Short mmCIF file of C-alpha atoms in Angstrom, two decimals:
data_model
loop_
_atom_site.label_atom_id
_atom_site.label_comp_id
_atom_site.label_asym_id
_atom_site.label_seq_id
_atom_site.Cartn_x
_atom_site.Cartn_y
_atom_site.Cartn_z
CA MET A 1 47.89 -38.18 -18.81
CA GLU A 2 45.93 -35.33 -20.78
CA PHE A 3 45.75 -35.95 -24.11
CA ARG A 4 44.16 -32.50 -25.14
CA THR A 5 43.65 -28.84 -24.19
CA ARG A 6 40.53 -27.80 -22.43
CA VAL A 7 39.39 -24.49 -22.53
CA GLU A 8 38.76 -22.47 -19.10
CA ILE A 9 35.28 -20.99 -18.96
CA GLU A 10 34.46 -18.59 -16.64
CA ALA A 11 31.93 -19.54 -13.42
CA VAL A 12 28.64 -17.63 -13.73
CA GLN A 13 26.77 -16.81 -10.47
CA SER A 14 22.86 -16.81 -11.52
CA ARG A 15 22.05 -18.72 -14.05
CA VAL A 16 18.91 -19.81 -16.10
CA ASP A 17 16.12 -21.94 -15.03
CA TYR A 18 12.63 -22.49 -15.92
CA ASP A 19 11.43 -19.16 -14.73
CA SER A 20 13.89 -18.06 -17.51
CA ARG A 21 12.84 -15.99 -20.73
CA ILE A 22 15.40 -16.39 -23.30
CA CYS A 23 16.22 -15.28 -26.77
CA MET A 24 18.76 -16.73 -28.99
CA LEU A 25 19.87 -14.53 -32.76
CA GLY A 26 22.50 -15.24 -34.87
CA SER A 27 24.26 -17.93 -36.92
CA CYS A 28 23.72 -21.86 -36.89
CA PHE A 29 25.22 -22.14 -33.74
CA ALA A 30 22.44 -20.24 -32.29
CA GLU A 31 19.86 -22.47 -33.82
CA ASN A 32 21.64 -25.63 -32.38
CA ILE A 33 21.93 -24.46 -28.76
CA GLY A 34 18.21 -22.80 -29.32
CA GLN A 35 16.49 -26.22 -30.55
CA ARG A 36 18.21 -27.84 -27.54
CA LEU A 37 16.53 -25.15 -25.24
CA LYS A 38 13.08 -25.06 -26.60
CA TYR A 39 13.68 -29.47 -26.63
CA TYR A 40 14.24 -29.23 -22.95
CA ARG A 41 11.15 -26.78 -22.74
CA PHE A 42 12.97 -23.21 -21.70
CA ARG A 43 10.98 -20.39 -22.82
CA THR A 44 12.66 -20.00 -25.49
CA GLU A 45 12.23 -17.12 -28.29
CA LEU A 46 14.68 -18.68 -31.53
CA ASN A 47 15.75 -16.00 -34.70
CA PRO A 48 12.22 -14.22 -35.29
CA CYS A 49 13.85 -12.77 -38.29
CA GLY A 50 15.38 -16.51 -39.30
CA ILE A 51 19.06 -17.37 -39.11
CA VAL A 52 21.34 -14.22 -39.65
CA TYR A 53 25.12 -14.59 -39.84
CA ASN A 54 26.79 -10.85 -39.63
CA PRO A 55 26.92 -8.53 -36.63
CA MET A 56 24.53 -5.88 -38.14
CA SER A 57 21.98 -7.95 -39.27
CA VAL A 58 21.28 -9.35 -35.73
CA ALA A 59 21.60 -5.86 -34.77
CA ASN A 60 19.16 -5.09 -37.02
CA VAL A 61 16.57 -7.70 -35.57
CA LEU A 62 17.23 -6.05 -32.46
CA LYS A 63 15.82 -2.91 -33.24
CA LEU A 64 12.94 -4.04 -35.11
CA MET A 65 12.08 -5.96 -31.52
CA LEU A 66 12.93 -3.01 -29.63
CA GLU A 67 10.26 -0.80 -32.06
CA LYS A 68 7.76 -3.37 -32.32
CA TYR A 69 7.95 -2.91 -36.25
CA ARG A 70 5.39 -3.95 -38.61
CA PHE A 71 6.81 -4.81 -42.20
CA THR A 72 4.78 -3.35 -44.83
CA GLU A 73 4.70 -3.96 -48.62
CA LYS A 74 7.23 -0.96 -49.01
CA ASP A 75 9.80 -3.12 -47.30
CA LEU A 76 9.50 -6.12 -49.63
CA LEU A 77 11.34 -6.74 -52.86
CA TYR A 78 10.34 -9.41 -55.64
CA ASN A 79 12.74 -11.61 -57.21
CA ALA A 80 12.75 -14.74 -58.47
CA ASP A 81 8.86 -15.18 -58.49
CA LYS A 82 9.34 -14.72 -54.47
CA TRP A 83 8.27 -11.48 -52.55
CA VAL A 84 11.67 -11.06 -49.96
CA SER A 85 12.47 -9.08 -47.13
CA LEU A 86 16.44 -7.72 -47.24
CA TYR A 87 16.15 -8.23 -43.20
CA HIS A 88 15.18 -11.77 -43.35
CA HIS A 89 16.15 -15.54 -44.15
CA GLY A 90 14.42 -16.68 -47.28
CA CYS A 91 12.62 -18.91 -44.82
CA PHE A 92 10.27 -15.92 -44.73
CA SER A 93 9.73 -15.63 -48.70
CA ALA A 94 6.38 -16.37 -50.12
CA PRO A 95 4.60 -16.63 -53.38
CA THR A 96 2.26 -13.53 -52.69
CA LYS A 97 3.35 -10.75 -50.73
CA GLU A 98 0.23 -11.03 -48.41
CA LEU A 99 1.77 -14.53 -46.96
CA CYS A 100 5.25 -12.80 -47.08
CA LEU A 101 3.94 -10.11 -44.54
CA GLU A 102 2.02 -12.14 -42.46
CA HIS A 103 4.59 -14.42 -41.63
CA ILE A 104 6.87 -12.10 -41.21
CA ASN A 105 5.00 -9.74 -38.69
CA GLU A 106 3.44 -12.74 -36.90
CA ARG A 107 6.65 -13.77 -35.96
CA LEU A 108 8.88 -10.56 -35.33
CA GLY A 109 5.16 -9.09 -33.02
CA ARG A 110 5.25 -12.34 -31.15
CA ALA A 111 9.46 -11.91 -30.20
CA ALA A 112 8.74 -8.32 -29.82
CA ASP A 113 5.89 -8.64 -27.39
CA GLY A 114 7.45 -11.13 -24.79
CA PHE A 115 11.33 -9.11 -25.27
CA GLU A 116 11.18 -6.37 -22.22
CA LYS A 117 10.78 -9.77 -19.98
CA THR A 118 13.57 -11.59 -21.34
CA ASP A 119 16.29 -12.50 -19.07
CA LEU A 120 19.14 -13.63 -21.32
CA LEU A 121 20.33 -12.60 -24.84
CA LEU A 122 22.53 -14.56 -26.70
CA MET A 123 24.19 -13.57 -29.89
CA THR A 124 26.38 -15.69 -32.11
CA PHE A 125 28.22 -14.32 -35.12
CA GLY A 126 29.31 -15.91 -38.01
CA THR A 127 31.23 -13.41 -40.07
CA ALA A 128 32.17 -9.99 -40.37
CA TRP A 129 31.40 -9.78 -43.91
CA VAL A 130 28.26 -8.03 -45.34
CA TYR A 131 26.80 -7.27 -48.37
CA ARG A 132 25.03 -4.09 -48.63
CA TYR A 133 22.78 -3.48 -51.06
CA LYS A 134 23.17 -0.43 -53.02
CA GLU A 135 19.83 0.58 -53.88
CA ARG A 136 18.54 1.42 -50.35
CA GLY A 137 22.55 1.63 -48.51
CA MET A 138 21.17 -1.09 -46.06
CA ILE A 139 23.43 -4.30 -44.76
CA VAL A 140 21.43 -7.13 -45.83
CA ALA A 141 21.01 -10.68 -43.88
CA ASN A 142 20.56 -12.58 -47.50
CA CYS A 143 20.91 -11.22 -50.91
CA HIS A 144 17.54 -13.40 -52.17
CA ARG A 145 19.58 -14.40 -55.30
CA PHE A 146 19.40 -10.92 -56.79
CA PRO A 147 22.38 -10.23 -59.29
CA ALA A 148 25.74 -9.73 -57.20
CA GLY A 149 25.97 -6.31 -58.78
CA ASP A 150 23.75 -4.96 -56.71
CA PHE A 151 25.45 -5.45 -53.82
CA GLU A 152 28.96 -4.17 -51.72
CA ARG A 153 30.41 -6.86 -50.25
CA PHE A 154 33.31 -5.67 -47.55
CA CYS A 155 34.23 -6.67 -44.15
CA LEU A 156 33.40 -4.88 -41.38
CA THR A 157 36.09 -3.30 -38.41
CA PRO A 158 35.90 -4.17 -34.88
CA GLU A 159 35.42 -0.55 -34.14
CA GLU A 160 31.80 -0.24 -36.24
CA ILE A 161 31.12 -2.98 -34.52
CA VAL A 162 31.27 -2.11 -31.02
CA GLY A 163 30.03 1.14 -32.16
CA ALA A 164 27.02 -0.15 -33.22
CA TYR A 165 26.25 -2.04 -30.07
CA ARG A 166 28.14 0.21 -27.30
CA LEU A 167 24.43 2.63 -28.59
CA LEU A 168 21.96 -0.70 -28.92
CA ILE A 169 22.90 -2.69 -25.21
CA ARG A 170 22.48 0.64 -23.96
CA GLN A 171 19.17 1.24 -25.36
CA LEU A 172 18.17 -2.86 -24.27
CA ARG A 173 19.25 -2.14 -20.85
CA GLU A 174 16.55 0.61 -20.83
CA VAL A 175 14.17 -1.17 -21.93
CA ASN A 176 15.01 -4.37 -19.90
CA PRO A 177 17.65 -3.17 -16.82
CA LYS A 178 17.95 -7.51 -15.49
CA LEU A 179 18.99 -8.31 -18.97
CA ARG A 180 21.97 -10.28 -19.21
CA ILE A 181 24.07 -10.77 -23.30
CA VAL A 182 26.09 -13.24 -24.19
CA PHE A 183 28.01 -13.54 -27.33
CA THR A 184 29.56 -16.35 -28.96
CA VAL A 185 31.58 -16.94 -32.41
CA SER A 186 30.34 -19.26 -34.39
CA PRO A 187 32.83 -22.61 -34.95
CA ILE A 188 31.97 -22.59 -38.50
CA ARG A 189 34.16 -21.88 -40.51
CA HIS A 190 32.82 -19.71 -44.13
CA TRP A 191 35.33 -21.08 -46.32
CA LYS A 192 33.92 -19.27 -49.47
CA ASP A 193 36.12 -16.21 -48.10
CA GLY A 194 39.18 -18.47 -47.95
CA ALA A 195 41.48 -19.88 -45.21
CA HIS A 196 42.58 -16.43 -44.55
CA GLY A 197 39.94 -14.54 -45.02
CA ASN A 198 37.90 -16.39 -42.58
CA GLN A 199 40.43 -15.98 -40.02
CA LEU A 200 40.52 -12.29 -40.64
CA SER A 201 36.40 -12.38 -40.14
CA LYS A 202 36.37 -14.26 -36.87
CA ALA A 203 39.86 -12.04 -35.60
CA VAL A 204 37.21 -9.00 -36.15
CA LEU A 205 34.25 -10.83 -34.13
CA LEU A 206 36.55 -11.75 -31.39
CA LEU A 207 37.86 -7.99 -30.96
CA ALA A 208 34.91 -6.75 -30.83
CA ILE A 209 33.20 -9.11 -28.22
CA ASP A 210 36.01 -8.55 -25.80
CA ARG A 211 35.94 -4.68 -26.27
CA LEU A 212 31.85 -4.75 -25.56
CA VAL A 213 33.09 -7.73 -22.79
CA GLN A 214 35.39 -5.30 -20.55
CA GLU A 215 33.33 -2.08 -21.22
CA PHE A 216 29.86 -3.55 -19.77
CA PRO A 217 29.41 -5.69 -17.01
CA GLU A 218 26.36 -7.56 -17.78
CA VAL A 219 27.60 -8.18 -21.10
CA TYR A 220 29.84 -12.00 -21.53
CA TYR A 221 31.61 -14.14 -23.78
CA PHE A 222 31.02 -18.01 -24.32
CA PRO A 223 33.68 -19.95 -26.32
CA ALA A 224 32.16 -21.87 -28.82
CA TYR A 225 34.77 -20.72 -31.50
CA GLU A 226 38.01 -22.09 -29.12
CA ILE A 227 36.41 -25.05 -27.80
CA VAL A 228 35.69 -26.36 -31.27
CA MET A 229 39.39 -25.04 -32.39
CA ASP A 230 41.28 -26.29 -29.11
CA GLU A 231 39.08 -28.82 -27.27
CA LEU A 232 37.77 -30.40 -30.49
CA ARG A 233 40.64 -29.99 -33.19
CA ASP A 234 39.92 -33.47 -34.97
CA TYR A 235 38.00 -33.95 -38.07
CA ARG A 236 35.88 -36.50 -36.22
CA PHE A 237 33.93 -33.43 -35.18
CA TYR A 238 33.01 -32.45 -38.57
CA GLY A 239 30.17 -33.35 -40.75
CA GLU A 240 30.66 -34.54 -44.26
CA ASP A 241 31.69 -31.00 -45.35
CA MET A 242 34.75 -30.44 -43.30
CA LEU A 243 33.13 -27.48 -42.64
CA HIS A 244 30.33 -27.72 -40.10
CA ILE A 245 30.37 -29.06 -37.09
CA SER A 246 28.87 -32.36 -36.03
CA SER A 247 26.09 -33.08 -34.01
CA LEU A 248 28.67 -34.75 -31.43
CA ALA A 249 30.66 -31.55 -31.30
CA VAL A 250 27.44 -29.97 -30.95
CA GLU A 251 26.47 -31.96 -28.31
CA TYR A 252 29.88 -31.39 -26.30
CA ILE A 253 29.19 -27.76 -26.25
CA TRP A 254 25.47 -27.68 -25.32
CA GLU A 255 26.90 -29.66 -22.45
CA LYS A 256 29.69 -27.20 -21.58
CA PHE A 257 26.59 -24.32 -22.00
CA LYS A 258 24.72 -26.48 -19.74
CA GLU A 259 27.32 -26.69 -17.07
CA THR A 260 28.02 -22.53 -17.64
CA TRP A 261 24.21 -20.85 -17.83
CA ILE A 262 21.91 -23.95 -16.69
CA SER A 263 21.21 -24.12 -12.89
CA PRO A 264 22.29 -27.57 -11.37
CA ALA A 265 18.96 -28.01 -9.64
CA ILE A 266 16.54 -27.95 -12.37
CA GLU A 267 18.93 -30.74 -13.75
CA PRO A 268 16.03 -33.42 -12.11
CA LEU A 269 13.16 -31.80 -14.25
CA MET A 270 15.41 -31.68 -17.29
CA LYS A 271 15.68 -35.38 -17.38
CA ARG A 272 11.60 -35.91 -16.54
CA VAL A 273 11.31 -33.55 -20.00
CA ASP A 274 13.58 -35.08 -21.92
CA LYS A 275 11.48 -38.72 -20.82
CA LEU A 276 8.55 -36.87 -21.97
CA ASN A 277 9.76 -35.83 -25.00
CA LYS A 278 10.84 -40.00 -26.15
CA SER A 279 7.33 -40.65 -25.03
CA LEU A 280 5.77 -38.23 -27.09
CA ALA A 281 8.09 -39.17 -29.90
CA HIS A 282 7.25 -42.95 -29.58
CA ARG A 283 4.79 -44.02 -32.85
CA PRO A 284 2.38 -47.09 -31.44
CA PHE A 285 1.94 -50.31 -34.27
CA SER A 286 -1.48 -50.16 -32.73
CA PRO A 287 -2.83 -46.70 -32.15
CA GLU A 288 -6.31 -48.11 -31.34
CA SER A 289 -5.44 -50.02 -29.23
CA ASP A 290 -6.62 -50.28 -25.34
CA ALA A 291 -2.62 -50.29 -24.16
CA TYR A 292 -2.19 -47.37 -26.67
CA ARG A 293 -5.12 -45.23 -24.93
CA MET A 294 -3.41 -46.29 -21.65
CA PHE A 295 -0.24 -45.04 -22.30
CA GLN A 296 -1.64 -41.95 -23.33
CA GLN A 297 -3.83 -41.11 -20.44
CA ARG A 298 -0.63 -41.97 -18.07
CA LEU A 299 1.71 -39.69 -20.12
CA ARG A 300 -0.94 -36.94 -19.93
CA GLN A 301 -1.08 -37.46 -16.10
CA GLU A 302 2.81 -36.91 -16.26
CA ILE A 303 2.40 -33.66 -18.37
CA GLU A 304 -0.20 -32.44 -15.71
CA THR A 305 2.20 -33.51 -12.75
CA LEU A 306 5.61 -31.48 -14.21
CA GLN A 307 3.51 -28.53 -15.20
CA GLN A 308 2.25 -28.26 -11.39
CA MET A 309 5.48 -28.33 -10.14
CA ASN A 310 6.65 -25.88 -12.75
CA GLN A 311 3.88 -24.29 -14.62
CA ASN A 312 6.60 -22.30 -17.37
CA ILE A 313 7.55 -26.09 -18.41
CA ASP A 314 5.52 -25.63 -22.27
CA PHE A 315 4.08 -28.61 -23.64
CA THR A 316 0.97 -27.00 -25.63
CA SER A 317 2.51 -27.93 -28.87
CA VAL A 318 2.66 -31.02 -28.63
CA SER A 319 -0.86 -31.26 -29.09
CA SER A 320 -0.65 -32.69 -32.57
CA SER A 321 0.62 -35.84 -31.21
CA GLY A 322 -2.92 -36.73 -30.01
CA VAL A 323 -1.98 -36.41 -26.45
#
């Protein structure tokens, strides 16, 4: 007997592996999947402007990357004792404009430099509701605690989203003809919009994405939203706020994404990476002991052997562990 409905996901013929470059943009769901890709040491660029929730702010990130834009003081605003960018998440805010610009331009520059070689771009939309900053006439990624009266709030239409991305997808493909694009809709509810408002917002996003998938053969949809709504429709798959999904639900969606988009040929390599990551996370009782030094030496050898098998498996970020 089958006690749940299953979401069928269309098979993808050409999947990513350790030779692929991946870029993840958008809401918390993109962050969740992106962090798992980074854990398994895929070459992954994740949210160079921080988490962004609406389609227009995601589009702005892509435009900044395409233009290789460098921010200057004129792009910043000062509020609540911090310098901020309306294109960025609050994690980029800083007490001095020099520090803010340094952080912004370093992350954005790194993402832009590798974008032309990206194989897979995944974008997650969280909401169709947006805030336009009246003084500059731009849709913002974050309101940064400015007064509510400084903004105009409204819901995008499917036509507005399709119009923006139709042009953007063509530009992306001109710069990078091999690029494949995956859209997802975040299963996390935006409850401040109300139950009905959240559903209207998600419907707008789904309609817009479907039109883009129908129009462009290199554009795909991954049904993360439907998996949560139909396969995991039980509150045990949600966090304490009953809005965000639990780690178990994220892991289930990751497995579905892996089955759809990651080559099964690299499964043995991923298992070895997982084992090495767990070893790297090990904290010894006696760091100065001979046994621990031998453990570190074996670990270095295992990493070197794995990187000889595939030089794109990057363990450079583990240097702080002392290995």
